[in-house]
CSV table of C-alpha atoms in Angstrom, one decimal:
chain,number,residue,atom,x,y,z
D,254,MET,CA,41.0,130.5,83.2
D,255,ALA,CA,40.8,128.2,86.2
D,256,ARG,CA,41.4,125.2,83.9
D,257,SER,CA,44.4,127.0,82.4
D,258,TYR,CA,45.8,127.6,85.9
D,259,GLN,CA,45.3,124.0,86.9
D,260,ILE,CA,47.2,122.8,83.8
D,261,GLY,CA,50.0,125.3,84.4
D,262,SER,CA,50.2,124.2,88.0
D,263,GLN,CA,50.3,120.5,87.0
D,264,ARG,CA,53.1,121.3,84.6
D,265,LEU,CA,55.1,123.1,87.3
D,266,LYS,CA,54.6,120.1,89.6
D,267,LEU,CA,55.8,117.7,86.8
D,268,ASN,CA,58.8,119.9,86.1
D,269,ALA,CA,59.6,120.0,89.8
D,270,VAL,CA,59.3,116.2,90.0
D,271,GLY,CA,61.4,115.9,86.9
D,272,HIS,CA,64.1,118.1,88.3
D,273,VAL,CA,64.2,116.2,91.6
D,274,LEU,CA,64.3,112.9,89.6
D,275,LEU,CA,67.2,114.2,87.5
D,276,ALA,CA,69.0,115.5,90.6
D,277,PHE,CA,68.6,112.1,92.2
D,278,LEU,CA,69.8,110.3,89.2
D,279,GLY,CA,72.8,112.6,89.0
D,280,VAL,CA,73.7,112.0,92.7
D,281,PHE,CA,73.2,108.3,92.2
D,282,GLY,CA,75.5,108.4,89.2
D,283,LEU,CA,78.2,110.2,91.2
D,284,LEU,CA,77.9,107.8,94.1
D,285,SER,CA,78.2,104.9,91.6
D,286,LEU,CA,81.2,106.5,90.1
D,287,PHE,CA,82.9,106.9,93.4
D,288,SER,CA,81.9,103.4,94.4
D,289,ASN,CA,83.4,102.0,91.3
D,290,TYR,CA,86.5,104.0,91.7
D,291,HIS,CA,87.0,102.6,95.2
D,292,LYS,CA,86.5,99.1,93.9
D,293,ILE,CA,89.0,99.7,91.1
D,294,ALA,CA,91.5,101.2,93.4
D,295,THR,CA,91.1,98.3,95.8
D,296,LEU,CA,91.5,95.8,93.0
D,297,GLU,CA,94.6,97.5,91.7
D,298,ALA,CA,96.1,97.3,95.2
D,299,PHE,CA,95.6,93.6,95.3
D,300,GLN,CA,96.7,93.0,91.7
D,301,ARG,CA,100.2,94.4,92.3
D,302,THR,CA,102.6,91.8,93.5
D,303,PRO,CA,103.1,92.4,97.3
D,304,THR,CA,106.6,92.7,98.6
D,305,ILE,CA,105.8,93.0,102.3
D,306,GLY,CA,103.6,90.8,104.4
D,307,LYS,CA,102.2,91.8,107.8
D,308,VAL,CA,102.3,89.3,110.7
D,309,THR,CA,100.8,89.4,114.2
D,310,MET,CA,99.1,87.1,116.8
D,311,ILE,CA,95.9,87.5,118.6
D,312,TYR,CA,94.2,84.8,120.7
D,313,GLY,CA,91.7,84.7,123.5
D,314,ASN,CA,88.5,86.6,123.9
D,315,ASP,CA,89.6,90.2,124.3
D,316,SER,CA,87.5,92.3,121.9
D,317,ILE,CA,89.9,95.3,122.1
D,318,TYR,CA,92.5,93.3,120.2
D,319,GLU,CA,90.0,92.5,117.5
D,320,ARG,CA,89.3,96.3,117.1
D,321,THR,CA,93.0,97.0,116.8
D,322,LEU,CA,93.3,94.2,114.2
D,323,GLU,CA,90.6,95.8,112.1
D,324,THR,CA,92.7,99.0,111.8
D,325,HIS,CA,95.5,96.9,110.4
D,326,LYS,CA,93.2,95.0,108.1
D,327,GLU,CA,92.0,98.3,106.6
D,328,HIS,CA,95.7,99.2,105.9
D,329,SER,CA,96.1,95.8,104.2
D,330,ARG,CA,92.9,96.2,102.2
D,331,ARG,CA,94.0,99.6,100.9
D,332,LEU,CA,97.6,98.8,100.0
D,333,GLY,CA,97.4,95.1,99.3
D,334,TYR,CA,99.5,93.7,102.1
D,335,PRO,CA,98.9,90.0,102.9
D,336,LEU,CA,98.2,89.5,106.6
D,337,THR,CA,99.0,86.5,108.8
D,338,VAL,CA,97.4,86.3,112.2
D,339,LEU,CA,98.3,83.5,114.6
D,340,ARG,CA,95.1,82.5,116.4
D,341,ASN,CA,96.4,79.5,118.4
D,342,PRO,CA,99.5,79.4,120.5
D,343,ILE,CA,102.5,77.3,119.5
D,344,LEU,CA,104.9,78.0,122.3
D,345,ASP,CA,104.5,79.6,125.7
D,346,GLY,CA,103.3,83.2,125.9
D,347,ILE,CA,105.1,85.9,123.9
D,348,TRP,CA,107.5,83.4,122.4
D,349,ASN,CA,104.8,82.6,119.9
D,350,LYS,CA,105.8,85.8,118.1
D,351,LEU,CA,109.1,84.3,117.0
D,352,ALA,CA,107.5,81.0,116.2
D,353,VAL,CA,104.9,82.4,113.8
D,354,LEU,CA,107.5,84.7,112.1
D,355,GLN,CA,109.7,81.6,111.6
D,356,SER,CA,106.8,79.8,110.1
D,357,VAL,CA,106.0,82.5,107.6
D,358,LEU,CA,109.7,83.0,106.8
D,359,LEU,CA,110.2,79.3,105.9
D,360,ARG,CA,107.0,79.3,103.9
D,361,GLU,CA,108.2,82.2,101.8
D,362,LEU,CA,111.8,80.9,101.4
D,363,GLU,CA,110.3,77.7,99.9
D,364,LYS,CA,108.9,79.7,97.0
D,365,PRO,CA,110.8,80.7,93.9
D,366,VAL,CA,112.7,84.0,94.4
D,367,ASP,CA,110.5,86.0,92.1
D,368,GLN,CA,107.3,84.8,94.0
D,369,ARG,CA,108.5,85.6,97.5
D,370,LEU,CA,107.6,88.4,99.8
D,371,GLN,CA,110.8,90.5,100.4
D,372,TRP,CA,110.0,91.7,104.0
D,373,LEU,CA,107.8,90.8,106.9
D,374,PHE,CA,106.3,93.5,109.1
D,375,TRP,CA,105.6,92.4,112.7
D,376,PHE,CA,103.2,94.4,114.9
D,377,ASP,CA,102.0,93.6,118.4
D,378,GLY,CA,98.3,93.4,119.2
D,379,ASP,CA,98.4,96.6,121.3
D,380,THR,CA,99.0,98.8,118.2
D,381,VAL,CA,96.5,100.9,116.4
D,382,LEU,CA,97.0,101.7,112.7
D,383,MET,CA,96.4,105.4,112.5
D,384,ASN,CA,97.2,106.1,108.8
D,385,PRO,CA,96.2,103.4,106.4
D,386,ASN,CA,97.5,105.6,103.5
D,387,MET,CA,101.1,105.1,104.6
D,388,PRO,CA,103.0,102.6,102.5
D,389,LEU,CA,105.3,100.3,104.5
D,390,GLU,CA,107.8,100.5,101.7
D,391,THR,CA,108.5,104.1,102.8
D,392,PHE,CA,110.7,102.9,105.6
D,393,LEU,CA,112.7,100.2,103.8
D,394,PRO,CA,116.4,100.7,103.0
D,395,PRO,CA,117.6,101.4,99.5
D,396,PRO,CA,118.5,98.4,97.3
D,397,GLU,CA,122.3,99.0,97.7
D,398,LEU,CA,121.9,98.2,101.5
D,399,SER,CA,121.1,94.6,100.7
D,400,ASN,CA,123.0,93.4,103.8
D,401,THR,CA,120.4,95.2,106.1
D,402,HIS,CA,118.0,92.6,107.3
D,403,LEU,CA,116.4,93.9,110.5
D,404,LEU,CA,114.8,97.3,110.9
D,405,ALA,CA,114.0,98.0,114.6
D,406,SER,CA,113.6,100.9,117.0
D,407,ARG,CA,114.8,101.5,120.5
D,408,ASP,CA,113.7,103.5,123.6
D,409,TRP,CA,115.1,104.0,127.1
D,410,ASN,CA,115.1,100.2,127.6
D,411,GLY,CA,117.1,99.5,124.4
D,412,LEU,CA,115.7,97.4,121.5
D,413,HIS,CA,111.9,97.4,121.3
D,414,SER,CA,110.5,94.3,119.5
D,415,GLY,CA,106.9,95.4,119.4
D,416,VAL,CA,107.1,96.5,115.8
D,417,PHE,CA,109.8,95.8,113.3
D,418,PHE,CA,110.7,94.8,109.8
D,419,LEU,CA,112.5,91.5,109.0
D,420,ARG,CA,113.9,90.7,105.6
D,421,VAL,CA,112.8,87.4,104.0
D,422,HIS,CA,116.3,85.9,104.0
D,423,PRO,CA,118.2,82.9,105.6
D,424,TRP,CA,119.8,85.4,108.0
D,425,SER,CA,116.4,86.0,109.5
D,426,VAL,CA,115.8,82.3,110.0
D,427,GLU,CA,119.1,82.1,111.9
D,428,LEU,CA,118.3,85.2,114.0
D,429,LEU,CA,114.9,83.8,115.1
D,430,SER,CA,116.4,80.4,115.7
D,431,ALA,CA,119.1,81.9,118.0
D,432,ALA,CA,116.5,83.9,119.9
D,433,ILE,CA,114.1,81.0,120.3
D,434,ALA,CA,116.9,78.8,121.6
D,435,TYR,CA,118.4,81.4,123.8
D,436,PRO,CA,116.6,80.6,127.1
D,437,VAL,CA,117.4,76.9,126.5
D,438,LEU,CA,121.1,77.3,125.8
D,439,LYS,CA,121.5,80.0,128.5
D,440,PRO,CA,119.0,79.1,131.2
D,441,THR,CA,120.9,81.1,133.9
D,442,VAL,CA,120.6,84.4,132.0
D,443,GLN,CA,117.6,86.5,133.2
D,444,LEU,CA,115.4,87.7,130.3
D,445,MET,CA,113.5,90.6,131.8
D,446,TRP,CA,111.6,91.3,128.6
D,447,PHE,CA,111.4,87.7,127.4
D,448,GLU,CA,111.8,87.4,123.6
D,449,GLN,CA,112.8,91.1,123.4
D,450,SER,CA,115.7,90.5,125.8
D,451,ALA,CA,116.6,87.4,123.9
D,452,ILE,CA,116.8,89.2,120.6
D,453,ASN,CA,118.7,92.1,122.2
D,454,ASN,CA,121.3,89.7,123.7
D,455,VAL,CA,121.7,87.8,120.4
D,456,LEU,CA,122.4,91.0,118.7
D,457,ALA,CA,124.8,92.2,121.4
D,458,GLU,CA,126.7,88.9,121.5
D,459,ASN,CA,127.0,88.2,117.8
D,460,GLU,CA,128.7,90.6,115.3
D,461,TYR,CA,127.1,88.6,112.4
D,462,PHE,CA,123.7,89.7,113.5
D,463,ALA,CA,124.5,93.1,114.8
D,464,ARG,CA,126.1,94.3,111.6
D,465,SER,CA,122.9,93.7,109.6
D,466,THR,CA,120.6,95.6,112.0
D,467,VAL,CA,119.5,99.2,111.7
D,468,TYR,CA,117.7,101.1,114.5
D,469,CYS,CA,115.3,103.6,112.8
D,470,PRO,CA,113.7,106.5,114.6
D,471,LEU,CA,111.0,105.1,116.9
D,472,ARG,CA,108.2,107.3,115.6
D,473,TRP,CA,108.5,106.0,112.0
D,474,PHE,CA,106.7,102.7,112.7
D,475,ASN,CA,106.5,102.3,116.5
D,476,ALA,CA,105.3,105.7,117.9
D,477,TYR,CA,104.0,105.9,121.5
D,478,MET,CA,100.8,107.6,122.6
D,479,ARG,CA,100.5,111.3,123.2
D,480,HIS,CA,97.9,112.6,125.7
D,481,PRO,CA,95.4,110.0,126.9
D,482,ASN,CA,92.7,111.8,124.9
D,483,GLY,CA,94.5,111.2,121.7
D,484,ILE,CA,94.4,114.8,120.7
D,485,ASP,CA,96.8,116.8,122.8
D,486,LEU,CA,100.5,116.3,123.2
D,487,ASN,CA,101.9,114.8,126.4
D,488,PRO,CA,104.2,117.3,128.0
D,489,ASP,CA,106.0,114.6,130.0
D,490,MET,CA,107.0,112.6,126.8
D,491,PRO,CA,109.7,113.6,124.3
D,492,LEU,CA,108.0,114.9,121.2
D,493,HIS,CA,109.9,112.7,118.8
D,494,LEU,CA,108.4,109.6,120.5
D,495,GLN,CA,104.8,110.7,120.3
D,496,VAL,CA,102.4,109.8,117.5
D,497,SER,CA,101.3,112.7,115.3
D,498,PRO,CA,98.8,113.0,112.4
D,499,GLY,CA,100.1,111.2,109.3
D,500,ASP,CA,102.2,108.7,111.3
D,501,LEU,CA,101.7,105.0,110.7
D,502,LEU,CA,100.6,103.7,114.0
D,503,VAL,CA,100.6,104.1,117.8
D,504,HIS,CA,101.9,101.5,120.2
D,505,PHE,CA,100.9,101.1,123.9
D,506,PRO,CA,103.7,98.9,125.5
D,507,GLY,CA,103.4,98.2,129.2
D,508,THR,CA,99.7,99.0,129.4
D,509,SER,CA,98.1,96.7,131.9
D,510,LYS,CA,95.3,94.5,130.7
D,511,ALA,CA,92.9,96.2,133.1
D,512,ASN,CA,93.6,99.6,131.5
D,513,LEU,CA,93.9,98.4,127.9
D,514,THR,CA,90.4,99.3,126.7
D,515,SER,CA,90.2,102.7,128.3
D,516,THR,CA,93.7,103.6,127.1
D,517,LEU,CA,93.3,102.5,123.5
D,518,THR,CA,89.7,103.6,123.0
D,519,PRO,CA,90.4,107.3,122.2
D,520,TYR,CA,92.9,106.3,119.5
D,521,LEU,CA,90.7,103.6,118.1
D,522,GLU,CA,87.9,106.1,117.8
D,523,ILE,CA,90.2,108.4,115.8
D,524,ALA,CA,91.4,105.5,113.6
D,525,GLU,CA,87.8,104.3,113.0
D,526,SER,CA,86.6,107.7,112.1
D,527,HIS,CA,89.1,107.8,109.2
D,528,SER,CA,89.8,111.5,109.9
D,529,ARG,CA,91.4,113.3,107.0
D,530,HIS,CA,93.5,115.1,109.6
D,531,TRP,CA,95.2,111.8,110.5
D,532,GLU,CA,95.0,109.8,107.3
D,533,LEU,CA,97.4,111.9,105.2
D,534,PRO,CA,98.7,110.7,101.9
D,535,LEU,CA,102.4,110.0,101.9
D,536,GLU,CA,103.4,113.1,100.0
D,537,GLU,CA,101.8,115.3,102.6
D,538,THR,CA,103.9,113.8,105.4
D,539,ARG,CA,107.5,114.4,106.3
D,540,TYR,CA,108.6,110.8,105.6
D,541,ILE,CA,109.7,111.0,101.9
D,542,ASP,CA,112.4,113.5,102.8
D,543,GLU,CA,113.2,112.2,106.2
D,544,THR,CA,113.7,108.6,105.2
D,545,LYS,CA,115.9,109.7,102.3
D,546,ARG,CA,118.0,111.7,104.6
D,547,PHE,CA,118.2,108.9,107.2
D,548,TRP,CA,119.5,106.4,104.7
D,549,ALA,CA,121.9,108.8,103.0
D,550,ASP,CA,123.3,109.9,106.4
D,551,LEU,CA,124.3,106.5,107.5
D,552,ARG,CA,128.0,105.8,107.6
D,553,PHE,CA,129.3,102.3,107.0
D,554,GLY,CA,132.4,100.7,108.5
D,555,SER,CA,133.9,97.3,107.7
D,556,PHE,CA,131.5,94.6,106.6
D,557,GLY,CA,128.7,97.1,106.2
D,558,ARG,CA,128.4,97.7,110.0
D,559,ILE,CA,126.2,100.7,110.8
D,560,THR,CA,128.4,103.1,112.8
D,561,SER,CA,126.3,106.2,112.9
D,562,ILE,CA,122.6,106.4,113.6
D,563,PRO,CA,121.2,109.9,113.3
D,564,GLU,CA,118.8,110.7,116.2
D,565,PRO,CA,115.5,112.4,115.5
D,566,SER,CA,115.4,116.1,116.4
D,567,GLU,CA,113.2,117.3,119.2
D,568,GLY,CA,109.8,118.5,118.1
D,569,THR,CA,109.7,116.6,114.8
C-alpha cells in the first residue's frame, strides 16, 4: 500500500513537472512568435522605399539631447525613415540647420528621380517624439498640390522653424541658399530669431517662395508642452497648441539650457515608457479626418497661392 502510494505520488510529481514544462514551452513559443513578428514588421518597414528622411543636428556633450534623439530613432526604426544627424558644426550656431539640410537636399537631387527621397523632415534637438506609430506621410499635401514645397507652423512670433517639412526639389535649394545668404546680403537687418527670422523675411519679401509655403496647425508636428508634469493640461496655454496623447511630438522652444533637463524629463519618461495611452495607431487619432479636411478646405488664388488657412478650433 505504501509502495503504491509512493508510485502514485511520483506520477503526480512527474505529471506536474510535465505540465509546467509544457506551459513553459508554450510561453516560450508565444514569446518567440511575438519576437519574430516584431522582427518581420521591422524588416518590412525598412524594405519599403522611404519617401521621407529625417534631419537634425546634435553636438556637444549634453546627454539630454541624446535621450531626445533616441525617441526619434525609435520612430525611424518602426516606420523606416532614414535619419541624418549633424554631429560637427559647419557654420556658426543655429545656421548649421540650414547647412545640413542643404547638404542632404543636394545629395538627394543627385540621385535618379525614382531613387530620391521626396521630403525632408527637420526637427530641433529639443523635441521629444511622443508617438512613434504616427506616419509622417499623414501630414503631406495631396499629389495635386505639387507646387507646395514647405510645410511649416507658426505661433505668436510668426513662422516657427523648429520643425518643418521641406520637399526635395530645386525650389528648396533656392530657399535655403537665400536664407543662408540673408545676413551677408542684408547685414543691417536685425534677425532676432537668427535663421528663423531669415527664412521668415525671405518668405515675406519673395512671392516666389511665399506661394509654395503652407502653414499647418502647429499641433500637427510642432506641439508645445502642456503642464510641466506632462500629464495635466496647462490652463494658461491655448488647448490647440498643447501636445495630447496620439500627437507626433512635443517641442520646448525657448527653454533655457539650465532648465532643459528638468523640463524635458517628464515627457521623456512618458516617451520611454511606450505608453499605449500616448502611442496610438493612426486610425485611433483625429489626424486622418483632420488632414483631409485641412487640404480640402484650402482655397487657391493665382499661381497656386494659399489664400485661406483654416485655424484649429479651440479644444481640439
